[in-house]
Amino acid sequence: MEIKGENSGILAGKTIAVKDNVFIAGTPLTNGSKIWEGYTPEFDATVVTRILQAGGTILGKSTCENQCCSGNSFTSASGSVPNPHDITRSAGGSSSGSAVLVATGEVDMAIGGDQGGSIRMPSCWSGCVGLKATFGLVPVTGSLGCEPSFDHLGPMASNVTDVAKLLEVIAGYDDGRDHRQNPHVVIPKYSQLLTGDLTGVKFGYVKEGSGRASDGVKSVMSHVITKLRESGAVVEEVSIPLHAQSDVLMTALIPAYYDCMFENFSQSPGFNELYNVSALRHFKQAMKGSAHDLVPIAKTYPLFGEYIRKKDGSQIVARAMNCRPTLRKAYNDVLEKYDALIMPTIPFVAVKLPPLDLTPKEFIDEVGQFKNINTAPFNLTGHPALSLNVGKVQPDDGGTKHLPVGLQIVCKHFEEAKLLDIAYGVEKLMTE
């Protein structure tokens, strides 16, 4: 498969992979699941249209985890996605294929999706750059998501400059087809604003972000902080206690959201946006005859969500939703004093891929493992967050190969220009 875009544009000469929950007209979509076998979208996602208009060449769809339900990389119906630095280990998910294709140089850029860290986690473990932009900046029109209040699509690449170029192309208002967007946001030429000057930049290193970090990850973070200070930046430890408690909100919300998704056949009703009728029709029919093909975690989430709804009428979901502004304010208060927050993207390096003969309980346990404790909070709050490779260390489990460690950088809403410039500076600093 090769779809060539316009002859000129900012992405001319660039090759791109598209996560397999994103529509490309006439190209089969699987969303990593047997449930979607036989479905072919009839129109392009907005991000696909914009890539082609900007001169990019789409080389194909990239493997994603089953129903985008995992931060690991073994759940896809097409098989496990191995880590490019150690094929016995996870590449991270759910945008697993996008990260590996970028990290191995098979493509220059990729589109990922992020509901709890699914761009940033595989970028971290596979060793590339991934950005979850401010909520609503990039339209999700023409993609399968989880729940509209924290669905994101975003750019992945081997370097910050290419991430900035891809964001420049895919961001912006979608003529009302994505109800979450602000029509008045102006998209700058991000790639032309990269200076990399970190002099005087104030970083808040989030104490709670390293609470479960391995010794190896802590050592890399210490080295990064030292390099930042030597470059003229200011780095101070800050405490945001709610950061460490946000996983409780995800526990309550994720099952309820997936329950809503399955109940409404993958696209929740009631929003002023573009609906894909053929996808709704396919999912309804597939669930009637092939629900047994769902992997254990994709069954567990809606079952737990239904239990919550039947038990208390979703009061716990409502309480969790009402906590989101409080969490957002906790970060915003600190960001009034600092240019950016930093922490490990994932507190430990890539874990071993599990065996294929897992029991349902073992499968669910493997999908968990607290990988998204630093990434998911920013899906809840909508802040832009980027993962950047800042070093490699040996794992604590006795493995001998050095594995990537990611630094997550977070800025205020709609400060992507600042975030990318800071990331560009860190990237230059760590490669000197």
Short mmCIF file of C-alpha atoms in Angstrom, two decimals:
data_model
loop_
_atom_site.label_atom_id
_atom_site.label_comp_id
_atom_site.label_asym_id
_atom_site.label_seq_id
_atom_site.Cartn_x
_atom_site.Cartn_y
_atom_site.Cartn_z
CA MET A 1 0.00 0.00 0.00
CA GLU A 2 1.25 3.46 -0.88
CA ILE A 3 -0.89 6.58 -1.11
CA LYS A 4 0.97 9.57 -2.49
CA GLY A 5 -0.11 13.04 -1.51
CA GLU A 6 0.25 16.35 -3.32
CA ASN A 7 3.51 17.08 -5.15
CA SER A 8 4.51 19.81 -2.72
CA GLY A 9 3.96 20.77 0.89
CA ILE A 10 5.60 20.64 4.30
CA LEU A 11 5.40 16.82 4.32
CA ALA A 12 6.70 16.30 0.78
CA GLY A 13 9.15 13.40 0.82
CA LYS A 14 7.95 12.20 4.23
CA THR A 15 6.51 8.72 4.74
CA ILE A 16 3.75 8.19 7.28
CA ALA A 17 2.04 5.23 8.96
CA VAL A 18 -1.51 5.55 10.28
CA LYS A 19 -2.74 3.77 13.40
CA ASP A 20 -5.32 1.15 12.54
CA ASN A 21 -8.17 2.85 14.38
CA VAL A 22 -8.05 5.72 11.86
CA PHE A 23 -10.06 5.64 8.63
CA ILE A 24 -8.45 5.49 5.19
CA ALA A 25 -11.09 5.23 2.48
CA GLY A 26 -11.05 1.86 0.75
CA THR A 27 -8.52 0.37 3.19
CA PRO A 28 -9.65 -2.31 5.67
CA LEU A 29 -9.65 -1.30 9.33
CA THR A 30 -9.25 -3.75 12.23
CA ASN A 31 -8.71 -1.63 15.38
CA GLY A 32 -6.52 -4.54 16.46
CA SER A 33 -9.57 -6.80 16.84
CA LYS A 34 -11.28 -9.64 15.00
CA ILE A 35 -14.52 -7.78 15.69
CA TRP A 36 -13.66 -5.34 12.89
CA GLU A 37 -12.62 -7.93 10.29
CA GLY A 38 -14.41 -7.23 7.01
CA TYR A 39 -14.95 -3.52 7.65
CA THR A 40 -13.67 -0.94 5.18
CA PRO A 41 -14.31 2.78 5.78
CA GLU A 42 -15.71 4.80 2.89
CA PHE A 43 -14.06 8.12 3.77
CA ASP A 44 -10.73 9.42 5.03
CA ALA A 45 -10.15 10.70 8.55
CA THR A 46 -9.49 14.43 8.61
CA VAL A 47 -5.86 13.85 9.66
CA VAL A 48 -5.38 11.58 6.63
CA THR A 49 -6.79 14.18 4.26
CA ARG A 50 -4.54 16.86 5.72
CA ILE A 51 -1.43 14.66 5.49
CA LEU A 52 -2.04 13.99 1.80
CA GLN A 53 -2.79 17.65 1.08
CA ALA A 54 0.53 18.55 2.71
CA GLY A 55 2.48 16.24 0.40
CA GLY A 56 2.93 13.26 2.70
CA THR A 57 3.03 9.66 1.48
CA ILE A 58 1.05 7.14 3.52
CA LEU A 59 2.75 3.74 3.42
CA GLY A 60 0.10 1.83 5.34
CA LYS A 61 -1.78 1.12 8.54
CA SER A 62 0.13 0.36 11.75
CA THR A 63 -0.82 -2.34 14.22
CA CYS A 64 -2.69 -1.18 17.30
CA GLU A 65 -3.76 -3.01 20.40
CA ASN A 66 -7.10 -4.79 20.58
CA GLN A 67 -9.84 -2.12 20.65
CA CYS A 68 -6.99 0.21 21.78
CA CYS A 69 -7.47 -1.40 25.20
CA SER A 70 -3.86 -1.91 26.27
CA GLY A 71 -0.65 -0.08 27.13
CA ASN A 72 1.22 -3.30 26.39
CA SER A 73 1.87 -4.71 22.90
CA PHE A 74 0.63 -8.31 22.87
CA THR A 75 -3.15 -7.97 22.51
CA SER A 76 -3.62 -7.25 18.79
CA ALA A 77 -5.43 -9.88 16.75
CA SER A 78 -2.48 -9.81 14.33
CA GLY A 79 -0.01 -10.76 17.06
CA SER A 80 2.48 -9.20 19.43
CA VAL A 81 4.53 -6.14 18.50
CA PRO A 82 8.09 -6.63 19.85
CA ASN A 83 10.26 -3.84 21.17
CA PRO A 84 12.85 -2.76 18.56
CA HIS A 85 15.59 -2.69 21.23
CA ASP A 86 14.83 -6.16 22.63
CA ILE A 87 12.35 -8.36 20.77
CA THR A 88 11.50 -10.27 23.95
CA ARG A 89 9.96 -7.11 25.43
CA SER A 90 6.92 -4.93 24.95
CA ALA A 91 6.94 -1.96 22.59
CA GLY A 92 4.22 -0.24 24.61
CA GLY A 93 0.70 0.49 23.41
CA SER A 94 -1.82 1.02 22.21
CA SER A 95 -0.10 2.80 19.26
CA SER A 96 2.47 0.00 19.28
CA GLY A 97 2.97 -0.39 15.54
CA SER A 98 3.28 3.35 14.96
CA ALA A 99 6.08 3.64 17.52
CA VAL A 100 8.05 0.65 16.22
CA LEU A 101 7.78 1.69 12.57
CA VAL A 102 9.15 5.11 13.49
CA ALA A 103 11.86 3.78 15.81
CA THR A 104 13.14 1.31 13.20
CA GLY A 105 13.12 3.88 10.41
CA GLU A 106 10.46 2.11 8.35
CA VAL A 107 8.56 5.42 8.20
CA ASP A 108 9.46 9.01 9.02
CA MET A 109 6.31 9.79 10.97
CA ALA A 110 3.15 8.16 12.27
CA ILE A 111 -0.29 8.96 13.57
CA GLY A 112 -1.08 7.57 17.00
CA GLY A 113 -4.11 7.69 19.26
CA ASP A 114 -4.09 8.46 22.97
CA GLN A 115 -6.80 7.80 25.57
CA GLY A 116 -4.53 7.24 28.56
CA GLY A 117 -1.00 7.46 27.21
CA SER A 118 -1.24 5.40 24.03
CA ILE A 119 0.98 7.76 22.04
CA ARG A 120 3.43 8.55 24.80
CA MET A 121 3.87 5.05 26.31
CA PRO A 122 5.01 3.29 23.11
CA SER A 123 7.10 6.34 22.23
CA CYS A 124 8.80 5.96 25.61
CA TRP A 125 9.48 2.23 25.43
CA SER A 126 10.35 2.17 21.71
CA GLY A 127 12.55 5.27 21.87
CA CYS A 128 10.87 7.89 19.69
CA VAL A 129 8.99 11.18 20.16
CA GLY A 130 5.23 11.27 20.67
CA LEU A 131 2.86 14.15 21.42
CA LYS A 132 -0.62 14.19 22.88
CA ALA A 133 -1.66 17.72 22.06
CA THR A 134 -4.13 19.87 23.98
CA PHE A 135 -7.58 18.30 24.09
CA GLY A 136 -9.43 19.19 20.91
CA LEU A 137 -6.48 20.70 19.02
CA VAL A 138 -6.28 17.74 16.61
CA PRO A 139 -9.64 16.56 15.23
CA VAL A 140 -10.54 12.91 15.77
CA THR A 141 -13.04 12.91 12.90
CA GLY A 142 -12.89 9.56 11.13
CA SER A 143 -11.41 7.45 13.91
CA LEU A 144 -12.56 4.90 16.45
CA GLY A 145 -12.16 6.18 19.99
CA CYS A 146 -13.11 5.33 23.52
CA GLU A 147 -14.89 8.38 24.92
CA PRO A 148 -15.05 11.89 23.45
CA SER A 149 -13.84 13.71 26.56
CA PHE A 150 -10.37 12.16 26.41
CA ASP A 151 -9.88 10.79 22.89
CA HIS A 152 -6.84 12.23 21.09
CA LEU A 153 -4.98 11.68 17.84
CA GLY A 154 -1.43 12.94 17.54
CA PRO A 155 1.98 12.89 15.85
CA MET A 156 4.87 10.49 16.40
CA ALA A 157 8.34 10.71 14.82
CA SER A 158 12.01 10.03 15.44
CA ASN A 159 12.71 13.68 16.25
CA VAL A 160 10.97 16.78 17.59
CA THR A 161 11.19 18.72 14.32
CA ASP A 162 9.18 16.10 12.44
CA VAL A 163 6.62 15.93 15.25
CA ALA A 164 6.26 19.71 14.97
CA LYS A 165 5.78 19.48 11.20
CA LEU A 166 3.15 16.78 11.47
CA LEU A 167 1.28 18.65 14.21
CA GLU A 168 1.37 21.78 12.05
CA VAL A 169 -0.47 19.82 9.37
CA ILE A 170 -3.07 17.86 11.36
CA ALA A 171 -4.04 20.42 14.02
CA GLY A 172 -6.84 22.92 13.64
CA TYR A 173 -10.58 23.35 13.34
CA ASP A 174 -12.47 20.74 11.33
CA ASP A 175 -15.45 22.85 10.24
CA GLY A 176 -17.61 21.65 13.11
CA ARG A 177 -17.22 17.91 12.44
CA ASP A 178 -15.49 17.45 15.82
CA HIS A 179 -17.63 19.08 18.50
CA ARG A 180 -14.72 19.39 20.97
CA GLN A 181 -12.80 21.96 18.93
CA ASN A 182 -12.48 25.70 19.37
CA PRO A 183 -12.92 27.41 15.98
CA HIS A 184 -10.88 30.43 17.07
CA VAL A 185 -7.57 28.66 17.81
CA VAL A 186 -4.84 29.76 15.40
CA ILE A 187 -2.30 27.10 14.42
CA PRO A 188 1.23 28.56 14.15
CA LYS A 189 4.06 27.16 12.04
CA TYR A 190 5.40 25.08 14.93
CA SER A 191 8.42 23.76 13.03
CA GLN A 192 9.66 27.28 12.29
CA LEU A 193 9.53 28.34 15.94
CA LEU A 194 12.09 25.83 17.26
CA THR A 195 15.10 27.55 18.81
CA GLY A 196 16.05 25.06 21.51
CA ASP A 197 17.21 27.79 23.88
CA LEU A 198 16.66 26.54 27.45
CA THR A 199 18.28 29.51 29.16
CA GLY A 200 16.04 30.63 32.01
CA VAL A 201 13.37 28.03 31.31
CA LYS A 202 11.79 26.95 34.60
CA PHE A 203 11.02 23.25 35.03
CA GLY A 204 8.98 21.73 37.83
CA TYR A 205 10.08 18.13 38.42
CA VAL A 206 6.98 16.41 39.78
CA LYS A 207 7.94 14.47 42.90
CA GLU A 208 4.96 12.13 42.69
CA GLY A 209 5.90 11.21 39.11
CA SER A 210 8.90 9.23 40.35
CA GLY A 211 7.18 7.53 43.27
CA ARG A 212 7.24 4.11 41.59
CA ALA A 213 10.30 4.68 39.40
CA SER A 214 13.02 2.07 39.09
CA ASP A 215 16.58 2.90 40.10
CA GLY A 216 17.62 3.00 36.45
CA VAL A 217 14.90 5.47 35.48
CA LYS A 218 15.71 7.62 38.51
CA SER A 219 19.36 7.75 37.46
CA VAL A 220 18.42 8.92 33.97
CA MET A 221 16.13 11.59 35.40
CA SER A 222 18.96 12.80 37.65
CA HIS A 223 21.27 13.03 34.63
CA VAL A 224 18.65 14.98 32.65
CA ILE A 225 18.16 17.44 35.51
CA THR A 226 21.92 17.99 35.76
CA LYS A 227 22.19 18.65 32.02
CA LEU A 228 19.24 21.05 32.12
CA ARG A 229 20.82 23.08 34.92
CA GLU A 230 24.15 23.17 33.09
CA SER A 231 22.33 24.58 30.07
CA GLY A 232 21.01 27.53 32.09
CA ALA A 233 17.58 26.16 32.91
CA VAL A 234 16.06 26.17 36.39
CA VAL A 235 14.84 22.84 37.74
CA GLU A 236 13.00 22.59 41.05
CA GLU A 237 11.16 19.69 42.63
CA VAL A 238 7.44 20.32 43.02
CA SER A 239 4.76 18.33 44.78
CA ILE A 240 1.33 17.73 43.25
CA PRO A 241 -0.29 15.18 45.59
CA LEU A 242 -3.34 14.70 43.34
CA HIS A 243 -1.06 13.40 40.58
CA ALA A 244 -0.48 10.23 42.57
CA GLN A 245 -4.21 9.79 43.19
CA SER A 246 -5.44 10.26 39.64
CA ASP A 247 -5.25 6.55 38.83
CA VAL A 248 -8.33 6.14 41.03
CA LEU A 249 -10.26 8.37 38.64
CA MET A 250 -9.18 6.28 35.66
CA THR A 251 -10.25 3.11 37.46
CA ALA A 252 -13.77 4.50 37.77
CA LEU A 253 -13.97 6.14 34.35
CA ILE A 254 -12.34 3.76 31.87
CA PRO A 255 -14.75 0.83 32.45
CA ALA A 256 -17.73 3.16 32.30
CA TYR A 257 -16.47 4.72 29.08
CA TYR A 258 -15.91 1.36 27.42
CA ASP A 259 -19.35 0.27 28.60
CA CYS A 260 -20.75 3.37 26.90
CA MET A 261 -18.75 2.58 23.76
CA PHE A 262 -19.99 -1.00 23.51
CA GLU A 263 -23.54 -0.06 24.44
CA ASN A 264 -23.64 2.49 21.60
CA PHE A 265 -21.66 0.43 19.10
CA SER A 266 -18.45 2.46 19.20
CA GLN A 267 -19.75 6.03 18.81
CA SER A 268 -21.65 7.67 21.65
CA PRO A 269 -24.81 9.52 20.57
CA GLY A 270 -25.80 13.10 21.26
CA PHE A 271 -22.78 15.00 19.93
CA ASN A 272 -22.78 17.58 17.14
CA GLU A 273 -20.22 15.84 14.96
CA LEU A 274 -19.78 13.55 11.96
CA TYR A 275 -21.04 10.01 12.59
CA ASN A 276 -19.94 6.96 10.63
CA VAL A 277 -23.09 4.96 10.01
CA SER A 278 -21.33 2.03 8.33
CA ALA A 279 -19.01 1.58 11.33
CA LEU A 280 -21.98 1.60 13.70
CA ARG A 281 -23.74 -0.98 11.53
CA HIS A 282 -20.70 -3.25 11.34
CA PHE A 283 -20.00 -3.13 15.07
CA LYS A 284 -23.61 -3.92 15.96
CA GLN A 285 -23.66 -6.95 13.69
CA ALA A 286 -20.22 -8.15 14.82
CA MET A 287 -21.14 -7.94 18.50
CA LYS A 288 -24.21 -10.08 17.89
CA GLY A 289 -22.25 -12.93 16.37
CA SER A 290 -18.61 -12.51 17.35
CA ALA A 291 -18.45 -10.99 20.85
CA HIS A 292 -16.51 -14.07 21.93
CA ASP A 293 -13.62 -12.77 19.79
CA LEU A 294 -13.04 -9.88 22.19
CA VAL A 295 -9.91 -10.28 24.31
CA PRO A 296 -10.34 -10.56 28.09
CA ILE A 297 -9.56 -6.92 28.88
CA ALA A 298 -12.06 -5.71 26.25
CA LYS A 299 -14.70 -7.87 27.94
CA THR A 300 -13.73 -6.84 31.47
CA TYR A 301 -14.01 -3.08 30.96
CA PRO A 302 -17.64 -3.03 29.80
CA LEU A 303 -18.63 -5.64 32.37
CA PHE A 304 -17.12 -3.53 35.15
CA GLY A 305 -18.76 -0.45 33.68
CA GLU A 306 -22.14 -2.17 33.62
CA TYR A 307 -21.61 -3.28 37.23
CA ILE A 308 -20.91 0.32 38.27
CA ARG A 309 -24.02 1.54 36.47
CA LYS A 310 -26.28 -1.13 37.98
CA LYS A 311 -24.81 -0.73 41.46
CA ASP A 312 -25.25 3.01 42.00
CA GLY A 313 -26.63 4.50 38.80
CA SER A 314 -23.13 5.64 37.76
CA GLN A 315 -22.80 7.96 40.76
CA ILE A 316 -19.14 6.95 41.13
CA VAL A 317 -18.56 7.91 37.49
CA ALA A 318 -20.20 11.28 38.09
CA ARG A 319 -18.03 11.88 41.16
CA ALA A 320 -14.90 10.99 39.20
CA MET A 321 -15.90 13.33 36.37
CA ASN A 322 -16.46 16.11 38.89
CA CYS A 323 -12.90 15.64 40.16
CA ARG A 324 -11.38 16.37 36.77
CA PRO A 325 -11.51 20.19 37.12
CA THR A 326 -9.84 19.87 40.54
CA LEU A 327 -7.02 17.82 39.04
CA ARG A 328 -6.70 20.27 36.14
CA LYS A 329 -6.41 23.19 38.55
CA ALA A 330 -3.71 21.41 40.56
CA TYR A 331 -1.49 21.29 37.47
CA ASN A 332 -2.44 24.78 36.32
CA ASP A 333 -1.53 26.27 39.69
CA VAL A 334 2.01 24.89 39.39
CA LEU A 335 2.27 25.85 35.72
CA GLU A 336 1.67 29.46 36.72
CA LYS A 337 5.12 29.34 38.33
CA TYR A 338 6.92 27.08 35.84
CA ASP A 339 7.21 26.86 32.07
CA ALA A 340 6.84 23.09 32.07
CA LEU A 341 6.39 20.06 34.28
CA ILE A 342 8.68 17.07 33.79
CA MET A 343 8.67 13.47 35.01
CA PRO A 344 9.39 9.99 33.65
CA THR A 345 6.89 9.03 30.95
CA ILE A 346 6.79 5.51 32.41
CA PRO A 347 8.52 4.83 35.75
CA PHE A 348 10.26 1.68 34.46
CA VAL A 349 11.66 0.35 31.19
CA ALA A 350 9.93 -2.09 28.85
CA VAL A 351 8.64 -5.29 30.43
CA LYS A 352 8.89 -8.78 29.01
CA LEU A 353 6.23 -9.87 26.54
CA PRO A 354 4.07 -12.53 28.18
CA PRO A 355 3.57 -16.08 26.89
CA LEU A 356 0.69 -16.70 24.51
CA ASP A 357 -1.22 -19.15 26.72
CA LEU A 358 -2.41 -16.69 29.37
CA THR A 359 -5.49 -17.27 31.47
CA PRO A 360 -8.01 -14.39 31.37
CA LYS A 361 -6.80 -13.18 34.78
CA GLU A 362 -3.15 -13.32 33.71
CA PHE A 363 -4.04 -11.45 30.50
CA ILE A 364 -5.71 -8.64 32.46
CA ASP A 365 -2.83 -8.45 34.94
CA GLU A 366 -0.31 -8.10 32.09
CA VAL A 367 -2.30 -5.27 30.53
CA GLY A 368 -2.23 -3.38 33.85
CA GLN A 369 1.13 -2.93 35.59
CA PHE A 370 0.69 0.81 36.30
CA LYS A 371 2.32 1.90 33.03
CA ASN A 372 0.05 4.92 32.55
CA ILE A 373 0.20 6.46 36.03
CA ASN A 374 2.11 9.47 34.64
CA THR A 375 0.39 9.71 31.27
CA ALA A 376 -3.33 9.17 31.93
CA PRO A 377 -3.77 12.23 34.20
CA PHE A 378 -3.23 14.51 31.21
CA ASN A 379 -5.96 12.80 29.24
CA LEU A 380 -8.22 13.68 32.15
CA THR A 381 -7.06 17.31 32.23
CA GLY A 382 -6.42 17.93 28.53
CA HIS A 383 -2.90 19.34 28.96
CA PRO A 384 -0.43 18.88 26.08
CA ALA A 385 2.16 16.24 26.97
CA LEU A 386 5.14 14.95 25.00
CA SER A 387 7.44 11.97 25.51
CA LEU A 388 11.07 12.22 24.44
CA ASN A 389 13.81 9.60 24.67
CA VAL A 390 16.55 10.81 27.05
CA GLY A 391 18.71 7.73 27.58
CA LYS A 392 18.91 3.99 28.00
CA VAL A 393 19.41 1.75 31.01
CA GLN A 394 19.44 -1.94 31.78
CA PRO A 395 16.20 -3.28 33.24
CA ASP A 396 15.98 -4.24 36.89
CA ASP A 397 14.84 -7.78 36.06
CA GLY A 398 18.30 -8.98 35.02
CA GLY A 399 18.07 -8.18 31.32
CA THR A 400 21.34 -7.23 29.66
CA LYS A 401 20.14 -4.96 26.84
CA HIS A 402 19.86 -1.26 27.46
CA LEU A 403 16.33 0.06 26.95
CA PRO A 404 14.94 3.56 26.28
CA VAL A 405 13.78 5.90 29.04
CA GLY A 406 11.28 8.63 28.20
CA LEU A 407 10.97 12.12 29.68
CA GLN A 408 7.43 13.51 29.71
CA ILE A 409 7.12 17.28 29.31
CA VAL A 410 3.82 19.03 30.07
CA CYS A 411 2.80 22.64 29.40
CA LYS A 412 -0.32 24.78 29.71
CA HIS A 413 -3.25 24.23 27.37
CA PHE A 414 -2.55 25.35 23.78
CA GLU A 415 1.14 25.99 24.54
CA GLU A 416 2.31 23.47 21.96
CA ALA A 417 4.77 25.98 20.48
CA LYS A 418 6.50 26.35 23.86
CA LEU A 419 6.32 22.61 24.55
CA LEU A 420 7.89 21.68 21.23
CA ASP A 421 10.61 24.31 21.58
CA ILE A 422 11.49 23.03 25.05
CA ALA A 423 11.50 19.44 23.78
CA TYR A 424 13.73 20.50 20.89
CA GLY A 425 16.15 22.02 23.37
CA VAL A 426 16.18 18.89 25.54
CA GLU A 427 16.68 16.74 22.44
CA LYS A 428 19.72 18.78 21.37
CA LEU A 429 21.06 18.75 24.92
CA MET A 430 20.83 14.97 25.30
CA THR A 431 22.51 14.29 21.94
CA GLU A 432 25.52 16.55 22.50
#
